[in-house]
mmCIF file of C-alpha atoms in Angstrom:
data_model
loop_
_atom_site.group_PDB
_atom_site.id
_atom_site.type_symbol
_atom_site.label_atom_id
_atom_site.label_comp_id
_atom_site.label_asym_id
_atom_site.label_seq_id
_atom_site.Cartn_x
_atom_site.Cartn_y
_atom_site.Cartn_z
ATOM 1 C CA MET A 1 102.771 98.422 142.470
ATOM 2 C CA ARG A 2 100.092 99.318 140.871
ATOM 3 C CA ALA A 3 101.414 103.293 142.086
ATOM 4 C CA HIS A 4 104.502 102.375 139.368
ATOM 5 C CA LEU A 5 103.427 101.211 136.753
ATOM 6 C CA LEU A 6 102.257 104.153 135.032
ATOM 7 C CA GLY A 7 105.618 105.415 135.459
ATOM 8 C CA TRP A 8 107.083 102.781 134.376
ATOM 9 C CA GLU A 9 104.903 102.595 131.034
ATOM 10 C CA ILE A 10 105.484 106.379 130.360
ATOM 11 C CA ALA A 11 109.387 105.320 130.280
ATOM 12 C CA LEU A 12 108.872 102.576 127.960
ATOM 13 C CA ARG A 13 106.795 104.751 125.551
ATOM 14 C CA ASP A 14 109.625 107.494 125.804
ATOM 15 C CA LYS A 15 111.592 104.605 124.798
ATOM 16 C CA GLY A 16 109.949 104.609 121.906
ATOM 17 C CA LYS A 17 108.461 101.039 122.399
ATOM 18 C CA SER A 18 105.705 100.908 120.385
ATOM 19 C CA PRO A 19 101.847 100.762 121.781
ATOM 20 C CA ASN A 20 100.987 96.978 121.125
ATOM 21 C CA THR A 21 104.802 96.357 123.337
ATOM 22 C CA VAL A 22 104.150 98.848 126.110
ATOM 23 C CA ARG A 23 100.519 97.012 126.130
ATOM 24 C CA ALA A 24 102.238 93.229 126.239
ATOM 25 C CA TYR A 25 104.632 94.317 128.820
ATOM 26 C CA ALA A 26 102.620 96.603 131.078
ATOM 27 C CA SER A 27 99.468 93.111 130.884
ATOM 28 C CA GLY A 28 102.724 90.518 133.103
ATOM 29 C CA VAL A 29 103.033 93.660 135.766
ATOM 30 C CA ARG A 30 98.763 93.632 136.138
ATOM 31 C CA ALA A 31 98.773 89.883 135.549
ATOM 32 C CA LEU A 32 100.743 89.810 138.841
ATOM 33 C CA ILE A 33 98.097 91.770 140.943
ATOM 34 C CA ALA A 34 95.308 89.885 139.948
ATOM 35 C CA TRP A 35 97.255 87.156 141.161
ATOM 36 C CA GLN A 36 98.964 88.082 144.152
ATOM 37 C CA GLN A 37 95.165 89.491 144.992
ATOM 38 C CA GLN A 38 93.825 85.916 144.450
ATOM 39 C CA ASN A 39 96.110 84.799 146.591
ATOM 40 C CA GLY A 40 96.679 86.654 149.073
ATOM 41 C CA ARG A 41 100.264 88.130 148.101
ATOM 42 C CA CYS A 42 101.761 91.947 147.290
ATOM 43 C CA GLY A 43 105.084 93.295 145.888
ATOM 44 C CA LEU A 44 108.124 91.538 143.814
ATOM 45 C CA GLY A 45 110.141 88.541 145.614
ATOM 46 C CA LYS A 46 111.539 86.410 144.309
ATOM 47 C CA ASN A 47 109.312 84.081 145.664
ATOM 48 C CA ASP A 48 106.513 85.092 145.239
ATOM 49 C CA VAL A 49 107.466 86.260 141.214
ATOM 50 C CA ALA A 50 108.385 82.133 140.722
ATOM 51 C CA GLY A 51 105.763 81.023 142.114
ATOM 52 C CA PHE A 52 102.914 83.117 139.781
ATOM 53 C CA MET A 53 105.140 81.795 136.566
ATOM 54 C CA ALA A 54 104.992 78.549 138.010
ATOM 55 C CA ALA A 55 101.143 78.741 137.954
ATOM 56 C CA ILE A 56 101.068 80.112 134.773
ATOM 57 C CA LEU A 57 102.925 76.975 133.551
ATOM 58 C CA ASP A 58 99.640 74.649 135.697
ATOM 59 C CA GLY A 59 96.761 77.024 133.059
ATOM 60 C CA TRP A 60 95.655 80.045 135.482
ATOM 61 C CA LYS A 61 94.921 82.919 133.794
ATOM 62 C CA SER A 62 94.177 86.311 134.719
ATOM 63 C CA PRO A 63 90.749 87.605 135.375
ATOM 64 C CA ASP A 64 90.002 89.985 131.908
ATOM 65 C CA ARG A 65 92.082 86.183 130.050
ATOM 66 C CA VAL A 66 89.321 83.920 131.404
ATOM 67 C CA GLY A 67 87.104 81.965 128.668
ATOM 68 C CA THR A 68 89.760 83.297 125.988
ATOM 69 C CA ARG A 69 92.656 81.674 123.352
ATOM 70 C CA GLU A 70 95.628 82.447 124.154
ATOM 71 C CA ARG A 71 98.223 82.953 121.329
ATOM 72 C CA HIS A 72 101.052 81.269 122.721
ATOM 73 C CA GLY A 73 101.564 78.197 125.461
ATOM 74 C CA SER A 74 101.917 78.730 129.417
ATOM 75 C CA ALA A 75 105.515 77.853 128.664
ATOM 76 C CA SER A 76 106.089 81.122 126.251
ATOM 77 C CA ASN A 77 103.636 83.336 128.171
ATOM 78 C CA ALA A 78 105.287 82.643 131.897
ATOM 79 C CA ASN A 79 108.648 83.980 130.081
ATOM 80 C CA LEU A 80 106.647 87.203 128.255
ATOM 81 C CA ARG A 81 105.367 87.853 131.727
ATOM 82 C CA GLY A 82 108.047 86.870 133.538
ATOM 83 C CA ARG A 83 110.436 88.742 131.398
ATOM 84 C CA SER A 84 108.594 91.686 131.672
ATOM 85 C CA ILE A 85 108.060 91.845 135.706
ATOM 86 C CA ARG A 86 111.704 91.413 136.258
ATOM 87 C CA MET A 87 112.247 95.040 133.296
ATOM 88 C CA PHE A 88 109.718 96.118 136.088
ATOM 89 C CA SER A 89 111.170 95.490 138.756
ATOM 90 C CA ALA A 90 114.931 97.178 137.537
ATOM 91 C CA TRP A 91 113.302 99.912 136.102
ATOM 92 C CA CYS A 92 112.014 100.449 139.420
ATOM 93 C CA ALA A 93 115.489 100.542 141.549
ATOM 94 C CA ALA A 94 116.592 102.038 138.531
ATOM 95 C CA GLU A 95 113.739 105.422 140.047
ATOM 96 C CA GLY A 96 114.353 104.322 143.644
ATOM 97 C CA ARG A 97 110.889 103.781 144.089
ATOM 98 C CA THR A 98 111.667 100.522 145.357
ATOM 99 C CA ASP A 99 114.918 99.912 147.508
ATOM 100 C CA ALA A 100 116.849 97.535 145.517
ATOM 101 C CA ASP A 101 116.213 95.183 142.532
ATOM 102 C CA GLU A 102 114.777 92.295 143.840
ATOM 103 C CA LEU A 103 114.554 90.194 140.762
ATOM 104 C CA ALA A 104 118.043 89.977 139.090
ATOM 105 C CA GLY A 105 119.156 86.711 138.438
ATOM 106 C CA LEU A 106 115.492 85.558 138.197
ATOM 107 C CA THR A 107 115.417 82.982 135.325
ATOM 108 C CA PRO A 108 111.540 82.901 133.591
ATOM 109 C CA PRO A 109 110.597 79.792 132.258
ATOM 110 C CA LYS A 110 112.521 79.062 128.465
ATOM 111 C CA PRO A 111 110.169 79.321 126.199
ATOM 112 C CA SER A 112 108.234 76.963 123.733
ATOM 113 C CA LYS A 113 109.289 77.330 119.820
ATOM 114 C CA PRO A 114 105.984 76.366 118.301
ATOM 115 C CA ILE A 115 105.697 76.030 114.446
ATOM 116 C CA VAL A 116 103.765 78.810 112.971
ATOM 117 C CA PRO A 117 102.792 77.192 108.767
ATOM 118 C CA LYS A 118 103.000 79.857 106.330
ATOM 119 C CA LEU A 119 99.874 79.174 104.082
ATOM 120 C CA SER A 120 100.709 77.732 100.458
ATOM 121 C CA ASP A 121 99.673 79.284 97.386
ATOM 122 C CA ASP A 122 96.453 77.926 97.112
ATOM 123 C CA GLN A 123 95.377 78.845 100.379
ATOM 124 C CA LEU A 124 96.754 82.397 99.926
ATOM 125 C CA ARG A 125 94.845 82.650 96.221
ATOM 126 C CA ASP A 126 91.476 81.333 97.963
ATOM 127 C CA LEU A 127 91.897 84.143 100.412
ATOM 128 C CA ILE A 128 92.408 86.601 98.373
ATOM 129 C CA ASP A 129 89.075 85.970 96.266
ATOM 130 C CA ALA A 130 87.338 85.161 99.105
ATOM 131 C CA CYS A 131 88.223 89.460 99.908
ATOM 132 C CA ALA A 132 88.116 89.709 96.458
ATOM 133 C CA ALA A 133 84.142 88.117 95.760
ATOM 134 C CA ASP A 134 83.208 91.627 97.971
ATOM 135 C CA LYS A 135 83.578 94.103 95.939
ATOM 136 C CA SER A 136 82.008 97.272 98.712
ATOM 137 C CA LEU A 137 84.955 98.966 100.390
ATOM 138 C CA TRP A 138 85.168 96.715 102.766
ATOM 139 C CA GLY A 139 85.892 93.366 100.000
ATOM 140 C CA ARG A 140 88.750 96.531 98.448
ATOM 141 C CA ARG A 141 90.081 97.021 101.956
ATOM 142 C CA ASP A 142 90.695 93.204 103.373
ATOM 143 C CA GLU A 143 92.409 92.114 99.533
ATOM 144 C CA ALA A 144 94.688 95.423 99.682
ATOM 145 C CA MET A 145 95.382 94.880 103.461
ATOM 146 C CA VAL A 146 95.827 89.982 102.471
ATOM 147 C CA ARG A 147 98.309 91.218 99.286
ATOM 148 C CA LEU A 148 100.399 93.563 100.563
ATOM 149 C CA ALA A 149 100.935 91.801 104.613
ATOM 150 C CA SER A 150 101.481 88.716 102.701
ATOM 151 C CA GLU A 151 104.265 90.703 100.442
ATOM 152 C CA ALA A 152 105.538 93.422 102.856
ATOM 153 C CA ALA A 153 105.957 90.492 105.428
ATOM 154 C CA ASN A 154 105.286 93.761 108.174
ATOM 155 C CA ARG A 155 104.375 93.557 111.766
ATOM 156 C CA ALA A 156 100.179 93.499 111.972
ATOM 157 C CA ASP A 157 100.750 96.193 114.119
ATOM 158 C CA GLU A 158 103.067 98.252 110.956
ATOM 159 C CA LEU A 159 100.571 97.238 108.732
ATOM 160 C CA LEU A 160 97.815 99.645 110.908
ATOM 161 C CA GLN A 161 99.025 102.027 112.034
ATOM 162 C CA MET A 162 100.453 103.297 108.896
ATOM 163 C CA ASP A 163 99.334 107.045 107.131
ATOM 164 C CA LEU A 164 97.802 108.644 104.302
ATOM 165 C CA PRO A 165 98.942 110.829 102.381
ATOM 166 C CA GLY A 166 102.527 109.986 103.246
ATOM 167 C CA ASP A 167 103.215 106.456 103.770
ATOM 168 C CA VAL A 168 101.931 104.267 100.324
ATOM 169 C CA ASP A 169 103.814 105.394 96.895
ATOM 170 C CA LEU A 170 101.891 103.355 94.248
ATOM 171 C CA ARG A 171 104.468 104.454 91.683
ATOM 172 C CA ARG A 172 107.290 103.548 92.831
ATOM 173 C CA GLY A 173 105.680 99.995 94.099
ATOM 174 C CA ILE A 174 106.876 101.534 98.342
ATOM 175 C CA ALA A 175 105.226 101.704 101.652
ATOM 176 C CA VAL A 176 106.938 103.705 104.888
ATOM 177 C CA ILE A 177 107.390 102.343 107.641
ATOM 178 C CA ARG A 178 107.374 105.192 110.223
ATOM 179 C CA ARG A 179 107.769 103.062 114.104
ATOM 180 C CA GLY A 180 108.546 98.764 113.339
ATOM 181 C CA LYS A 181 109.833 96.959 116.525
ATOM 182 C CA GLY A 182 112.132 98.876 118.581
ATOM 183 C CA GLY A 183 111.167 102.192 116.853
ATOM 184 C CA LYS A 184 112.958 101.762 113.922
ATOM 185 C CA GLY A 185 112.101 103.121 110.933
ATOM 186 C CA ARG A 186 111.877 101.350 106.853
ATOM 187 C CA ILE A 187 110.365 100.999 102.819
ATOM 188 C CA VAL A 188 108.625 97.678 101.942
ATOM 189 C CA PRO A 189 108.201 97.064 98.200
ATOM 190 C CA PHE A 190 105.070 95.843 97.086
ATOM 191 C CA GLY A 191 104.458 94.722 93.492
ATOM 192 C CA THR A 192 101.667 95.515 90.319
ATOM 193 C CA HIS A 193 98.858 93.229 92.396
ATOM 194 C CA THR A 194 99.273 94.555 95.181
ATOM 195 C CA ALA A 195 99.471 98.470 93.721
ATOM 196 C CA ARG A 196 96.283 97.711 91.836
ATOM 197 C CA ALA A 197 93.808 96.509 94.446
ATOM 198 C CA LEU A 198 95.645 99.865 96.400
ATOM 199 C CA ASP A 199 94.066 101.645 93.625
ATOM 200 C CA ARG A 200 90.505 100.103 94.033
ATOM 201 C CA TYR A 201 90.770 100.397 98.136
ATOM 202 C CA LEU A 202 91.847 103.999 98.448
ATOM 203 C CA TRP A 203 88.816 104.522 94.883
ATOM 204 C CA MET A 204 86.183 103.448 96.612
ATOM 205 C CA ARG A 205 87.659 105.229 99.912
ATOM 206 C CA ARG A 206 87.417 108.586 98.044
ATOM 207 C CA LYS A 207 83.811 108.011 96.615
ATOM 208 C CA ALA A 208 82.619 106.910 100.319
ATOM 209 C CA GLY A 209 83.870 110.713 100.982
ATOM 210 C CA LEU A 210 86.488 109.197 103.729
ATOM 211 C CA PRO A 211 89.335 111.870 104.135
ATOM 212 C CA ALA A 212 92.531 111.842 102.065
ATOM 213 C CA GLU A 213 94.295 112.357 104.950
ATOM 214 C CA GLY A 214 94.634 109.909 108.205
ATOM 215 C CA PRO A 215 94.500 106.481 108.912
ATOM 216 C CA LEU A 216 95.785 104.064 105.764
ATOM 217 C CA TRP A 217 92.959 100.946 107.305
ATOM 218 C CA ILE A 218 89.671 102.522 108.008
ATOM 219 C CA SER A 219 86.627 100.323 110.358
ATOM 220 C CA GLN A 220 83.128 100.823 109.523
ATOM 221 C CA ARG A 221 83.330 103.273 112.425
ATOM 222 C CA ARG A 222 84.912 105.226 110.172
ATOM 223 C CA LYS A 223 88.197 105.067 112.746
ATOM 224 C CA ARG A 224 91.049 103.244 112.146
ATOM 225 C CA LEU A 225 90.942 100.191 112.084
ATOM 226 C CA SER A 226 92.634 97.884 115.380
ATOM 227 C CA TYR A 227 94.297 94.811 115.702
ATOM 228 C CA ALA A 228 90.493 93.055 116.746
ATOM 229 C CA GLY A 229 89.215 94.260 113.629
ATOM 230 C CA LEU A 230 91.372 93.053 111.264
ATOM 231 C CA TYR A 231 91.332 89.891 112.795
ATOM 232 C CA SER A 232 88.080 89.544 113.190
ATOM 233 C CA THR A 233 87.346 90.764 109.512
ATOM 234 C CA LEU A 234 90.479 88.061 108.592
ATOM 235 C CA ARG A 235 89.275 85.638 109.591
ATOM 236 C CA LYS A 236 85.702 85.680 108.472
ATOM 237 C CA ARG A 237 87.710 85.686 105.048
ATOM 238 C CA ALA A 238 90.024 82.868 106.416
ATOM 239 C CA GLU A 239 86.306 80.184 107.112
ATOM 240 C CA ALA A 240 85.095 81.515 103.890
ATOM 241 C CA ALA A 241 88.272 80.378 102.320
ATOM 242 C CA GLY A 242 87.882 77.118 103.856
ATOM 243 C CA ILE A 243 92.554 78.026 106.001
ATOM 244 C CA PRO A 244 91.273 76.844 110.012
ATOM 245 C CA ASP A 245 93.450 78.114 112.154
ATOM 246 C CA PHE A 246 93.835 81.183 110.604
ATOM 247 C CA HIS A 247 94.941 84.758 112.193
ATOM 248 C CA PRO A 248 96.778 87.877 111.109
ATOM 249 C CA HIS A 249 100.214 86.942 111.879
ATOM 250 C CA ARG A 250 100.788 84.019 109.093
ATOM 251 C CA LEU A 251 100.449 86.406 106.337
ATOM 252 C CA ARG A 252 104.426 87.415 107.542
ATOM 253 C CA HIS A 253 105.048 83.866 107.989
ATOM 254 C CA THR A 254 103.593 83.453 104.155
ATOM 255 C CA ALA A 255 105.862 86.387 103.151
ATOM 256 C CA ALA A 256 109.384 85.570 104.597
ATOM 257 C CA SER A 257 109.077 81.676 103.328
ATOM 258 C CA ARG A 258 107.558 83.218 99.934
ATOM 259 C CA TRP A 259 110.583 85.739 99.505
ATOM 260 C CA LEU A 260 113.043 82.545 99.921
ATOM 261 C CA THR A 261 111.521 80.460 98.212
ATOM 262 C CA ARG A 262 111.714 82.061 95.609
ATOM 263 C CA GLY A 263 115.283 82.977 95.591
ATOM 264 C CA GLY A 264 115.682 86.268 97.598
ATOM 265 C CA SER A 265 118.306 86.771 99.573
ATOM 266 C CA GLU A 266 117.926 86.174 103.773
ATOM 267 C CA GLY A 267 119.350 89.309 103.821
ATOM 268 C CA GLY A 268 117.235 91.454 101.857
ATOM 269 C CA LEU A 269 114.182 89.006 103.699
ATOM 270 C CA MET A 270 116.125 90.712 107.337
ATOM 271 C CA ALA A 271 115.769 93.811 105.808
ATOM 272 C CA VAL A 272 112.209 94.413 104.340
ATOM 273 C CA ALA A 273 110.302 92.158 107.775
ATOM 274 C CA GLY A 274 112.938 94.551 109.666
ATOM 275 C CA TRP A 275 114.647 91.855 112.028
ATOM 276 C CA THR A 276 118.116 92.503 113.491
ATOM 277 C CA SER A 277 118.712 88.996 114.893
ATOM 278 C CA ARG A 278 119.535 85.585 111.705
ATOM 279 C CA GLU A 279 117.687 83.995 114.615
ATOM 280 C CA MET A 280 114.414 85.749 114.230
ATOM 281 C CA LEU A 281 114.652 84.718 110.417
ATOM 282 C CA ASP A 282 115.318 81.346 111.375
ATOM 283 C CA ARG A 283 112.115 80.841 113.488
ATOM 284 C CA TYR A 284 109.925 82.539 110.241
ATOM 285 C CA VAL A 285 110.824 79.804 108.132
ATOM 286 C CA GLN A 286 111.452 77.081 109.887
ATOM 287 C CA ASP A 287 108.615 75.223 108.387
ATOM 288 C CA THR A 288 109.425 75.403 104.829
ATOM 289 C CA ALA A 289 113.098 74.608 105.414
ATOM 290 C CA ALA A 290 113.003 70.622 105.033
ATOM 291 C CA GLU A 291 111.195 71.881 102.065
ATOM 292 C CA ARG A 292 113.035 74.634 100.545
ATOM 293 C CA ALA A 293 116.121 72.081 101.416
ATOM 294 C CA ALA A 294 114.005 69.569 99.318
ATOM 295 C CA GLU A 295 114.140 71.304 96.533
ATOM 296 C CA GLU A 296 117.069 72.950 96.664
ATOM 297 C CA ALA A 297 118.897 68.867 96.681
ATOM 298 C CA ARG A 298 116.389 68.119 93.615
ATOM 299 C CA ARG A 299 118.689 71.382 91.947
ATOM 300 C CA LEU A 300 121.937 69.763 92.524
ATOM 301 C CA ASN A 301 121.432 66.344 91.277
ATOM 302 C CA LEU A 302 124.198 65.047 93.322
ATOM 303 C CA GLY A 303 123.599 61.442 92.140
ATOM 304 C CA GLU A 304 124.914 62.652 88.885
ATOM 305 C CA LEU A 305 127.774 61.042 89.210
ATOM 306 C CA TRP A 306 127.143 58.283 89.475
ATOM 307 C CA THR A 307 124.212 57.736 86.212
#
């Protein structure tokens, strides 16, 4: 399997898959290889892969993940890794690298669907204030990132791949996602508060002698900010703001919920967020669905007939 993995990664990139997607898919195959090495097995047999997914459900982690906290539950991890391995098996068979796709028809465990809570208005305000309290280049950067992500509903990797000078237009209030999930680009809007935060950050960049071209979000090493850097810096800001269990993905959920709460259309949100499936919309706003339904009921005042 290991001999074919690089070829599969190249094929995925050739299909326009994002770097994060390629890494996630390949990690599933690498995890299977690690589990097989521990258990004296090899190959893409259906029984072996089923045993591997069962091990994940029982709490097994690949050696590089021991001691870390998984972002998803065991069922979701088993599903993601199972689907990745199944795609890898199909590709190997189609390329003639294996005699047959032995995993055809294999069904990974059904993933759990935990609710990712949005930030309340007060929490979002406190997070922005925690960033704004730092008047350095890094405080300006973090405030601009939080404001843009919580308004434009972009994915973390889409945010991090933005470049200067063409991906942010302060005059028009739009940012360009060159390649979103599935290789699709789109335009996302932002308002004057976010534009002001971006302008402050860009001014501080120029003042620090940073180039006017290249990555929009710069790390303290003057390189493109990585996801690990984004997670670390915003988690520290969230801790300063008293927000528990923060991760950058909560900003996308927050943007989606705020859009609908303020009367935005579902179609508009799907276009801005880059969703083609109504299922994705429902998943992102399920934590506030009841809250919005109650508010709608109050507006409708259906009991007025009896008053």
